[in-house]
Amino acid sequence: FSMGATLFNSVWPIFLLLSIEGLESITIRQTPDPSAAIETNIRPGFVEAVRFQYVKEKNTTHYENPFLHSCQPGEVNISIIGLDGAVCAPTCGVLDSCPKDVPLKVTAKPTCALQDMTGHKYCALLCSPTLPILLQAAADDACGPRASCKPIAGLGICTYDP
């Protein structure tokens, strides 16, 4: 099942391709053309992570590492194709609210930042990727241990690497 999506906290709309695997996982691929949303391209590593996520213990907060724990009810395992990593992302609440319970040492801001073509919205931890690369460690620190700030459309999204 695939659908187009846009990242909406940016100046220019970025069309994304969402591919839903099972009930709790989404793969997102950046594409400049919304008509490309009929394609599917799932990375083998992501499929493996999804296959084993149900035998892991549950996360204790939102936005945790889907490679180590199963996502909480109401969250989906999101992987952005073209960027390394994945994250458990909750659906946005009333008035685009997002859960504030983030993993230990995370200072990135929970934001309702993703929306698919059917109107479903998802929260992400937004961070600020930096140049020069020497400052990237500071951006990664906002995402907490084992996560890093990945640049997309002038913003950054915290993800965990396998």
PDB file of N, CA and C in Angstrom, residues 34-120:
ATOM      1  N   PRO A  34       4.756  14.173  -7.093  1.00  0.00           N
ATOM      2  CA  PRO A  34       3.728  13.443  -6.363  1.00  0.00           C
ATOM      3  C   PRO A  34       3.133  12.281  -7.158  1.00  0.00           C
ATOM      4  N   SER A  35       3.223  12.310  -8.486  1.00  0.00           N
ATOM      5  CA  SER A  35       2.690  11.199  -9.269  1.00  0.00           C
ATOM      6  C   SER A  35       3.536   9.945  -9.122  1.00  0.00           C
ATOM      7  N   ALA A  36       4.757  10.065  -8.597  1.00  0.00           N
ATOM      8  CA  ALA A  36       5.613   8.904  -8.372  1.00  0.00           C
ATOM      9  C   ALA A  36       5.146   8.102  -7.158  1.00  0.00           C
ATOM     10  N   ALA A  37       4.098   8.552  -6.504  1.00  0.00           N
ATOM     11  CA  ALA A  37       3.611   7.908  -5.283  1.00  0.00           C
ATOM     12  C   ALA A  37       3.015   6.530  -5.513  1.00  0.00           C
ATOM     13  N   ILE A  38       2.964   6.078  -6.756  1.00  0.00           N
ATOM     14  CA  ILE A  38       2.469   4.727  -7.007  1.00  0.00           C
ATOM     15  C   ILE A  38       3.601   3.701  -6.954  1.00  0.00           C
ATOM     16  N   GLU A  39       4.832   4.166  -6.857  1.00  0.00           N
ATOM     17  CA  GLU A  39       5.962   3.251  -6.777  1.00  0.00           C
ATOM     18  C   GLU A  39       6.157   2.747  -5.351  1.00  0.00           C
ATOM     19  N   THR A  40       6.848   1.619  -5.220  1.00  0.00           N
ATOM     20  CA  THR A  40       7.201   1.096  -3.910  1.00  0.00           C
ATOM     21  C   THR A  40       8.666   0.709  -3.935  1.00  0.00           C
ATOM     22  N   ASN A  41       9.409   1.105  -2.919  1.00  0.00           N
ATOM     23  CA  ASN A  41      10.824   0.778  -2.837  1.00  0.00           C
ATOM     24  C   ASN A  41      11.186   0.628  -1.368  1.00  0.00           C
ATOM     25  N   ILE A  42      11.124  -0.574  -0.832  1.00  0.00           N
ATOM     26  CA  ILE A  42      11.399  -0.810   0.577  1.00  0.00           C
ATOM     27  C   ILE A  42      12.785  -1.419   0.717  1.00  0.00           C
ATOM     28  N   ARG A  43      13.600  -0.832   1.567  1.00  0.00           N
ATOM     29  CA  ARG A  43      14.948  -1.346   1.807  1.00  0.00           C
ATOM     30  C   ARG A  43      14.868  -2.677   2.538  1.00  0.00           C
ATOM     31  N   PRO A  44      15.684  -3.678   2.132  1.00  0.00           N
ATOM     32  CA  PRO A  44      15.646  -4.984   2.796  1.00  0.00           C
ATOM     33  C   PRO A  44      15.890  -4.906   4.303  1.00  0.00           C
ATOM     34  N   GLY A  45      16.784  -4.045   4.757  1.00  0.00           N
ATOM     35  CA  GLY A  45      17.053  -3.914   6.185  1.00  0.00           C
ATOM     36  C   GLY A  45      15.834  -3.459   6.961  1.00  0.00           C
ATOM     37  N   PHE A  46      15.016  -2.592   6.347  1.00  0.00           N
ATOM     38  CA  PHE A  46      13.805  -2.115   7.006  1.00  0.00           C
ATOM     39  C   PHE A  46      12.801  -3.257   7.152  1.00  0.00           C
ATOM     40  N   VAL A  47      12.675  -4.045   6.100  1.00  0.00           N
ATOM     41  CA  VAL A  47      11.745  -5.170   6.155  1.00  0.00           C
ATOM     42  C   VAL A  47      12.165  -6.139   7.253  1.00  0.00           C
ATOM     43  N   GLU A  48      13.457  -6.400   7.382  1.00  0.00           N
ATOM     44  CA  GLU A  48      13.955  -7.271   8.447  1.00  0.00           C
ATOM     45  C   GLU A  48      13.631  -6.691   9.814  1.00  0.00           C
ATOM     46  N   ALA A  49      13.807  -5.373   9.987  1.00  0.00           N
ATOM     47  CA  ALA A  49      13.517  -4.741  11.273  1.00  0.00           C
ATOM     48  C   ALA A  49      12.049  -4.902  11.625  1.00  0.00           C
ATOM     49  N   VAL A  50      11.180  -4.765  10.642  1.00  0.00           N
ATOM     50  CA  VAL A  50       9.745  -4.916  10.880  1.00  0.00           C
ATOM     51  C   VAL A  50       9.417  -6.352  11.249  1.00  0.00           C
ATOM     52  N   ARG A  51      10.034  -7.311  10.553  1.00  0.00           N
ATOM     53  CA  ARG A  51       9.744  -8.723  10.791  1.00  0.00           C
ATOM     54  C   ARG A  51      10.014  -9.105  12.237  1.00  0.00           C
ATOM     55  N   PHE A  52      11.034  -8.525  12.848  1.00  0.00           N
ATOM     56  CA  PHE A  52      11.409  -8.913  14.191  1.00  0.00           C
ATOM     57  C   PHE A  52      10.892  -7.972  15.275  1.00  0.00           C
ATOM     58  N   GLN A  53      10.225  -6.889  14.902  1.00  0.00           N
ATOM     59  CA  GLN A  53       9.824  -5.916  15.912  1.00  0.00           C
ATOM     60  C   GLN A  53       8.802  -6.465  16.904  1.00  0.00           C
ATOM     61  N   TYR A  54       8.012  -7.447  16.546  1.00  0.00           N
ATOM     62  CA  TYR A  54       6.957  -7.913  17.427  1.00  0.00           C
ATOM     63  C   TYR A  54       7.435  -8.831  18.538  1.00  0.00           C
ATOM     64  N   VAL A  55       8.689  -9.297  18.493  1.00  0.00           N
ATOM     65  CA  VAL A  55       9.208 -10.148  19.559  1.00  0.00           C
ATOM     66  C   VAL A  55       9.996  -9.337  20.590  1.00  0.00           C
ATOM     67  N   LYS A  56      10.138  -8.058  20.372  1.00  0.00           N
ATOM     68  CA  LYS A  56      10.890  -7.202  21.283  1.00  0.00           C
ATOM     69  C   LYS A  56       9.969  -6.637  22.357  1.00  0.00           C
ATOM     70  N   GLU A  57      10.572  -6.173  23.445  1.00  0.00           N
ATOM     71  CA  GLU A  57       9.749  -5.560  24.486  1.00  0.00           C
ATOM     72  C   GLU A  57       9.288  -4.185  24.041  1.00  0.00           C
ATOM     73  N   LYS A  58       8.227  -3.696  24.639  1.00  0.00           N
ATOM     74  CA  LYS A  58       7.654  -2.405  24.264  1.00  0.00           C
ATOM     75  C   LYS A  58       8.509  -1.246  24.758  1.00  0.00           C
ATOM     76  N   ASN A  59       8.443  -0.139  24.021  1.00  0.00           N
ATOM     77  CA  ASN A  59       9.098   1.089  24.430  1.00  0.00           C
ATOM     78  C   ASN A  59       8.389   1.670  25.651  1.00  0.00           C
ATOM     79  N   THR A  60       9.101   2.494  26.409  1.00  0.00           N
ATOM     80  CA  THR A  60       8.503   3.142  27.569  1.00  0.00           C
ATOM     81  C   THR A  60       8.122   4.592  27.287  1.00  0.00           C
ATOM     82  N   THR A  61       8.663   5.170  26.206  1.00  0.00           N
ATOM     83  CA  THR A  61       8.291   6.520  25.776  1.00  0.00           C
ATOM     84  C   THR A  61       8.023   6.484  24.279  1.00  0.00           C
ATOM     85  N   HIS A  62       7.543   7.579  23.734  1.00  0.00           N
ATOM     86  CA  HIS A  62       7.369   7.693  22.293  1.00  0.00           C
ATOM     87  C   HIS A  62       8.725   8.008  21.649  1.00  0.00           C
ATOM     88  N   TYR A  63       8.805   7.887  20.340  1.00  0.00           N
ATOM     89  CA  TYR A  63       9.974   8.248  19.531  1.00  0.00           C
ATOM     90  C   TYR A  63      11.201   7.380  19.822  1.00  0.00           C
ATOM     91  N   GLU A  64      11.002   6.159  20.251  1.00  0.00           N
ATOM     92  CA  GLU A  64      12.151   5.318  20.594  1.00  0.00           C
ATOM     93  C   GLU A  64      12.663   4.526  19.395  1.00  0.00           C
ATOM     94  N   ASN A  65      13.699   3.753  19.668  1.00  0.00           N
ATOM     95  CA  ASN A  65      14.430   2.993  18.665  1.00  0.00           C
ATOM     96  C   ASN A  65      13.653   1.732  18.255  1.00  0.00           C
ATOM     97  N   PRO A  66      13.158   1.673  17.009  1.00  0.00           N
ATOM     98  CA  PRO A  66      12.394   0.501  16.579  1.00  0.00           C
ATOM     99  C   PRO A  66      13.266  -0.729  16.329  1.00  0.00           C
ATOM    100  N   PHE A  67      14.579  -0.547  16.295  1.00  0.00           N
ATOM    101  CA  PHE A  67      15.488  -1.676  16.115  1.00  0.00           C
ATOM    102  C   PHE A  67      15.708  -2.429  17.429  1.00  0.00           C
ATOM    103  N   LEU A  68      15.409  -1.756  18.554  1.00  0.00           N
ATOM    104  CA  LEU A  68      15.586  -2.371  19.867  1.00  0.00           C
ATOM    105  C   LEU A  68      14.275  -2.753  20.540  1.00  0.00           C
ATOM    106  N   HIS A  69      13.187  -2.028  20.230  1.00  0.00           N
ATOM    107  CA  HIS A  69      11.909  -2.228  20.899  1.00  0.00           C
ATOM    108  C   HIS A  69      10.777  -2.142  19.885  1.00  0.00           C
ATOM    109  N   SER A  70       9.648  -2.720  20.213  1.00  0.00           N
ATOM    110  CA  SER A  70       8.441  -2.538  19.409  1.00  0.00           C
ATOM    111  C   SER A  70       7.901  -1.137  19.657  1.00  0.00           C
ATOM    112  N   CYS A  71       7.305  -0.551  18.642  1.00  0.00           N
ATOM    113  CA  CYS A  71       6.691   0.760  18.808  1.00  0.00           C
ATOM    114  C   CYS A  71       5.443   0.631  19.680  1.00  0.00           C
ATOM    115  N   GLN A  72       5.097   1.713  20.368  1.00  0.00           N
ATOM    116  CA  GLN A  72       3.910   1.736  21.209  1.00  0.00           C
ATOM    117  C   GLN A  72       2.648   1.721  20.346  1.00  0.00           C
ATOM    118  N   PRO A  73       1.517   1.320  20.937  1.00  0.00           N
ATOM    119  CA  PRO A  73       0.253   1.429  20.193  1.00  0.00           C
ATOM    120  C   PRO A  73       0.044   2.884  19.767  1.00  0.00           C
ATOM    121  N   GLY A  74      -0.397   3.089  18.549  1.00  0.00           N
ATOM    122  CA  GLY A  74      -0.592   4.440  18.032  1.00  0.00           C
ATOM    123  C   GLY A  74       0.646   5.017  17.371  1.00  0.00           C
ATOM    124  N   GLU A  75       1.742   4.265  17.380  1.00  0.00           N
ATOM    125  CA  GLU A  75       2.967   4.683  16.699  1.00  0.00           C
ATOM    126  C   GLU A  75       3.198   3.788  15.491  1.00  0.00           C
ATOM    127  N   VAL A  76       3.956   4.299  14.541  1.00  0.00           N
ATOM    128  CA  VAL A  76       4.381   3.509  13.391  1.00  0.00           C
ATOM    129  C   VAL A  76       5.897   3.558  13.286  1.00  0.00           C
ATOM    130  N   ASN A  77       6.471   2.525  12.742  1.00  0.00           N
ATOM    131  CA  ASN A  77       7.910   2.444  12.515  1.00  0.00           C
ATOM    132  C   ASN A  77       8.187   3.166  11.203  1.00  0.00           C
ATOM    133  N   ILE A  78       8.800   4.349  11.275  1.00  0.00           N
ATOM    134  CA  ILE A  78       9.033   5.166  10.087  1.00  0.00           C
ATOM    135  C   ILE A  78      10.503   5.112   9.695  1.00  0.00           C
ATOM    136  N   SER A  79      10.735   4.846   8.413  1.00  0.00           N
ATOM    137  CA  SER A  79      12.058   4.871   7.817  1.00  0.00           C
ATOM    138  C   SER A  79      11.990   5.784   6.610  1.00  0.00           C
ATOM    139  N   ILE A  80      12.935   6.692   6.472  1.00  0.00           N
ATOM    140  CA  ILE A  80      12.939   7.629   5.360  1.00  0.00           C
ATOM    141  C   ILE A  80      13.960   7.137   4.342  1.00  0.00           C
ATOM    142  N   ILE A  81      13.485   6.711   3.190  1.00  0.00           N
ATOM    143  CA  ILE A  81      14.378   6.195   2.159  1.00  0.00           C
ATOM    144  C   ILE A  81      15.255   7.338   1.661  1.00  0.00           C
ATOM    145  N   GLY A  82      16.534   7.051   1.552  1.00  0.00           N
ATOM    146  CA  GLY A  82      17.502   8.079   1.194  1.00  0.00           C
ATOM    147  C   GLY A  82      18.222   8.596   2.422  1.00  0.00           C
ATOM    148  N   LEU A  83      17.653   8.343   3.584  1.00  0.00           N
ATOM    149  CA  LEU A  83      18.293   8.669   4.854  1.00  0.00           C
ATOM    150  C   LEU A  83      18.436   7.375   5.626  1.00  0.00           C
ATOM    151  N   ASP A  84      19.503   7.242   6.363  1.00  0.00           N
ATOM    152  CA  ASP A  84      19.673   6.053   7.190  1.00  0.00           C
ATOM    153  C   ASP A  84      18.790   6.150   8.423  1.00  0.00           C
ATOM    154  N   GLY A  85      18.342   4.994   8.896  1.00  0.00           N
ATOM    155  CA  GLY A  85      17.662   4.933  10.174  1.00  0.00           C
ATOM    156  C   GLY A  85      16.160   4.839  10.114  1.00  0.00           C
ATOM    157  N   ALA A  86      15.583   4.731  11.311  1.00  0.00           N
ATOM    158  CA  ALA A  86      14.133   4.621  11.496  1.00  0.00           C
ATOM    159  C   ALA A  86      13.802   5.152  12.889  1.00  0.00           C
ATOM    160  N   VAL A  87      12.524   5.393  13.136  1.00  0.00           N
ATOM    161  CA  VAL A  87      12.072   5.858  14.444  1.00  0.00           C
ATOM    162  C   VAL A  87      10.612   5.467  14.636  1.00  0.00           C
ATOM    163  N   CYS A  88      10.216   5.233  15.866  1.00  0.00           N
ATOM    164  CA  CYS A  88       8.801   5.028  16.192  1.00  0.00           C
ATOM    165  C   CYS A  88       8.143   6.400  16.246  1.00  0.00           C
ATOM    166  N   ALA A  89       7.151   6.626  15.388  1.00  0.00           N
ATOM    167  CA  ALA A  89       6.517   7.939  15.313  1.00  0.00           C
ATOM    168  C   ALA A  89       5.028   7.829  15.615  1.00  0.00           C
ATOM    169  N   PRO A  90       4.549   8.594  16.599  1.00  0.00           N
ATOM    170  CA  PRO A  90       3.111   8.588  16.905  1.00  0.00           C
ATOM    171  C   PRO A  90       2.318   9.386  15.877  1.00  0.00           C
ATOM    172  N   THR A  91       1.037   9.077  15.791  1.00  0.00           N
ATOM    173  CA  THR A  91       0.167   9.895  14.955  1.00  0.00           C
ATOM    174  C   THR A  91      -0.098  11.205  15.693  1.00  0.00           C
ATOM    175  N   CYS A  92      -0.324  12.254  14.943  1.00  0.00           N
ATOM    176  CA  CYS A  92      -0.593  13.559  15.539  1.00  0.00           C
ATOM    177  C   CYS A  92      -1.972  13.548  16.189  1.00  0.00           C
ATOM    178  N   GLY A  93      -2.097  14.296  17.279  1.00  0.00           N
ATOM    179  CA  GLY A  93      -3.351  14.369  18.008  1.00  0.00           C
ATOM    180  C   GLY A  93      -4.175  15.578  17.607  1.00  0.00           C
ATOM    181  N   VAL A  94      -5.108  15.929  18.471  1.00  0.00           N
ATOM    182  CA  VAL A  94      -5.976  17.076  18.263  1.00  0.00           C
ATOM    183  C   VAL A  94      -5.136  18.340  18.112  1.00  0.00           C
ATOM    184  N   LEU A  95      -5.493  19.168  17.133  1.00  0.00           N
ATOM    185  CA  LEU A  95      -4.769  20.407  16.839  1.00  0.00           C
ATOM    186  C   LEU A  95      -3.281  20.148  16.563  1.00  0.00           C
ATOM    187  N   ASP A  96      -2.997  19.010  15.923  1.00  0.00           N
ATOM    188  CA  ASP A  96      -1.631  18.619  15.555  1.00  0.00           C
ATOM    189  C   ASP A  96      -0.697  18.490  16.757  1.00  0.00           C
ATOM    190  N   SER A  97      -1.238  18.118  17.889  1.00  0.00           N
ATOM    191  CA  SER A  97      -0.399  17.931  19.077  1.00  0.00           C
ATOM    192  C   SER A  97       0.388  16.628  18.964  1.00  0.00           C
ATOM    193  N   CYS A  98       1.519  16.590  19.652  1.00  0.00           N
ATOM    194  CA  CYS A  98       2.382  15.412  19.664  1.00  0.00           C
ATOM    195  C   CYS A  98       2.740  15.048  21.099  1.00  0.00           C
ATOM    196  N   PRO A  99       2.890  13.748  21.361  1.00  0.00           N
ATOM    197  CA  PRO A  99       3.300  13.339  22.703  1.00  0.00           C
ATOM    198  C   PRO A  99       4.649  13.970  23.066  1.00  0.00           C
ATOM    199  N   LYS A 100       4.759  14.421  24.286  1.00  0.00           N
ATOM    200  CA  LYS A 100       5.982  15.090  24.763  1.00  0.00           C
ATOM    201  C   LYS A 100       6.916  14.140  25.505  1.00  0.00           C
ATOM    202  N   ASP A 101       6.490  12.890  25.741  1.00  0.00           N
ATOM    203  CA  ASP A 101       7.346  11.946  26.463  1.00  0.00           C
ATOM    204  C   ASP A 101       8.406  11.381  25.507  1.00  0.00           C
ATOM    205  N   VAL A 102       9.566  11.976  25.548  1.00  0.00           N
ATOM    206  CA  VAL A 102      10.672  11.601  24.663  1.00  0.00           C
ATOM    207  C   VAL A 102      11.686  10.738  25.428  1.00  0.00           C
ATOM    208  N   PRO A 103      12.507   9.980  24.719  1.00  0.00           N
ATOM    209  CA  PRO A 103      13.530   9.180  25.398  1.00  0.00           C
ATOM    210  C   PRO A 103      14.500  10.063  26.199  1.00  0.00           C
ATOM    211  N   LEU A 104      15.178   9.452  27.139  1.00  0.00           N
ATOM    212  CA  LEU A 104      16.143  10.122  28.003  1.00  0.00           C
ATOM    213  C   LEU A 104      17.178  10.890  27.185  1.00  0.00           C
ATOM    214  N   LYS A 105      17.478  12.100  27.587  1.00  0.00           N
ATOM    215  CA  LYS A 105      18.486  12.982  26.999  1.00  0.00           C
ATOM    216  C   LYS A 105      18.110  13.568  25.637  1.00  0.00           C
ATOM    217  N   VAL A 106      16.872  13.399  25.193  1.00  0.00           N
ATOM    218  CA  VAL A 106      16.432  13.989  23.931  1.00  0.00           C
ATOM    219  C   VAL A 106      15.961  15.415  24.181  1.00  0.00           C
ATOM    220  N   THR A 107      16.484  16.358  23.394  1.00  0.00           N
ATOM    221  CA  THR A 107      16.051  17.751  23.476  1.00  0.00           C
ATOM    222  C   THR A 107      15.399  18.222  22.177  1.00  0.00           C
ATOM    223  N   ALA A 108      15.387  17.377  21.137  1.00  0.00           N
ATOM    224  CA  ALA A 108      14.721  17.717  19.873  1.00  0.00           C
ATOM    225  C   ALA A 108      13.226  17.870  20.129  1.00  0.00           C
ATOM    226  N   LYS A 109      12.582  18.724  19.345  1.00  0.00           N
ATOM    227  CA  LYS A 109      11.184  19.078  19.591  1.00  0.00           C
ATOM    228  C   LYS A 109      10.213  18.130  18.880  1.00  0.00           C
ATOM    229  N   PRO A 110       9.302  17.480  19.638  1.00  0.00           N
ATOM    230  CA  PRO A 110       8.253  16.689  18.999  1.00  0.00           C
ATOM    231  C   PRO A 110       7.325  17.609  18.213  1.00  0.00           C
ATOM    232  N   THR A 111       7.182  17.331  16.919  1.00  0.00           N
ATOM    233  CA  THR A 111       6.412  18.203  16.042  1.00  0.00           C
ATOM    234  C   THR A 111       5.585  17.369  15.073  1.00  0.00           C
ATOM    235  N   CYS A 112       4.377  17.796  14.831  1.00  0.00           N
ATOM    236  CA  CYS A 112       3.535  17.156  13.817  1.00  0.00           C
ATOM    237  C   CYS A 112       4.072  17.627  12.464  1.00  0.00           C
ATOM    238  N   ALA A 113       4.924  16.806  11.836  1.00  0.00           N
ATOM    239  CA  ALA A 113       5.689  17.258  10.678  1.00  0.00           C
ATOM    240  C   ALA A 113       5.457  16.474   9.401  1.00  0.00           C
ATOM    241  N   LEU A 114       4.773  15.354   9.458  1.00  0.00           N
ATOM    242  CA  LEU A 114       4.540  14.547   8.261  1.00  0.00           C
ATOM    243  C   LEU A 114       3.053  14.368   8.037  1.00  0.00           C
ATOM    244  N   GLN A 115       2.645  14.431   6.780  1.00  0.00           N
ATOM    245  CA  GLN A 115       1.235  14.211   6.444  1.00  0.00           C
ATOM    246  C   GLN A 115       1.167  13.428   5.146  1.00  0.00           C
ATOM    247  N   ASP A 116       0.370  12.363   5.115  1.00  0.00           N
ATOM    248  CA  ASP A 116       0.213  11.608   3.888  1.00  0.00           C
ATOM    249  C   ASP A 116      -0.963  12.157   3.081  1.00  0.00           C
ATOM    250  N   MET A 117      -1.129  11.644   1.879  1.00  0.00           N
ATOM    251  CA  MET A 117      -2.160  12.160   0.964  1.00  0.00           C
ATOM    252  C   MET A 117      -3.580  11.920   1.473  1.00  0.00           C
ATOM    253  N   THR A 118      -3.746  10.982   2.394  1.00  0.00           N
ATOM    254  CA  THR A 118      -5.085  10.732   2.933  1.00  0.00           C
ATOM    255  C   THR A 118      -5.376  11.604   4.151  1.00  0.00           C
ATOM    256  N   GLY A 119      -4.403  12.429   4.549  1.00  0.00           N
ATOM    257  CA  GLY A 119      -4.608  13.323   5.673  1.00  0.00           C
ATOM    258  C   GLY A 119      -4.068  12.821   6.995  1.00  0.00           C
ATOM    259  N   HIS A 120      -3.558  11.593   7.050  1.00  0.00           N
ATOM    260  CA  HIS A 120      -2.970  11.090   8.292  1.00  0.00           C
ATOM    261  C   HIS A 120      -1.677  11.851   8.572  1.00  0.00           C
TER     262      HIS A 120
END
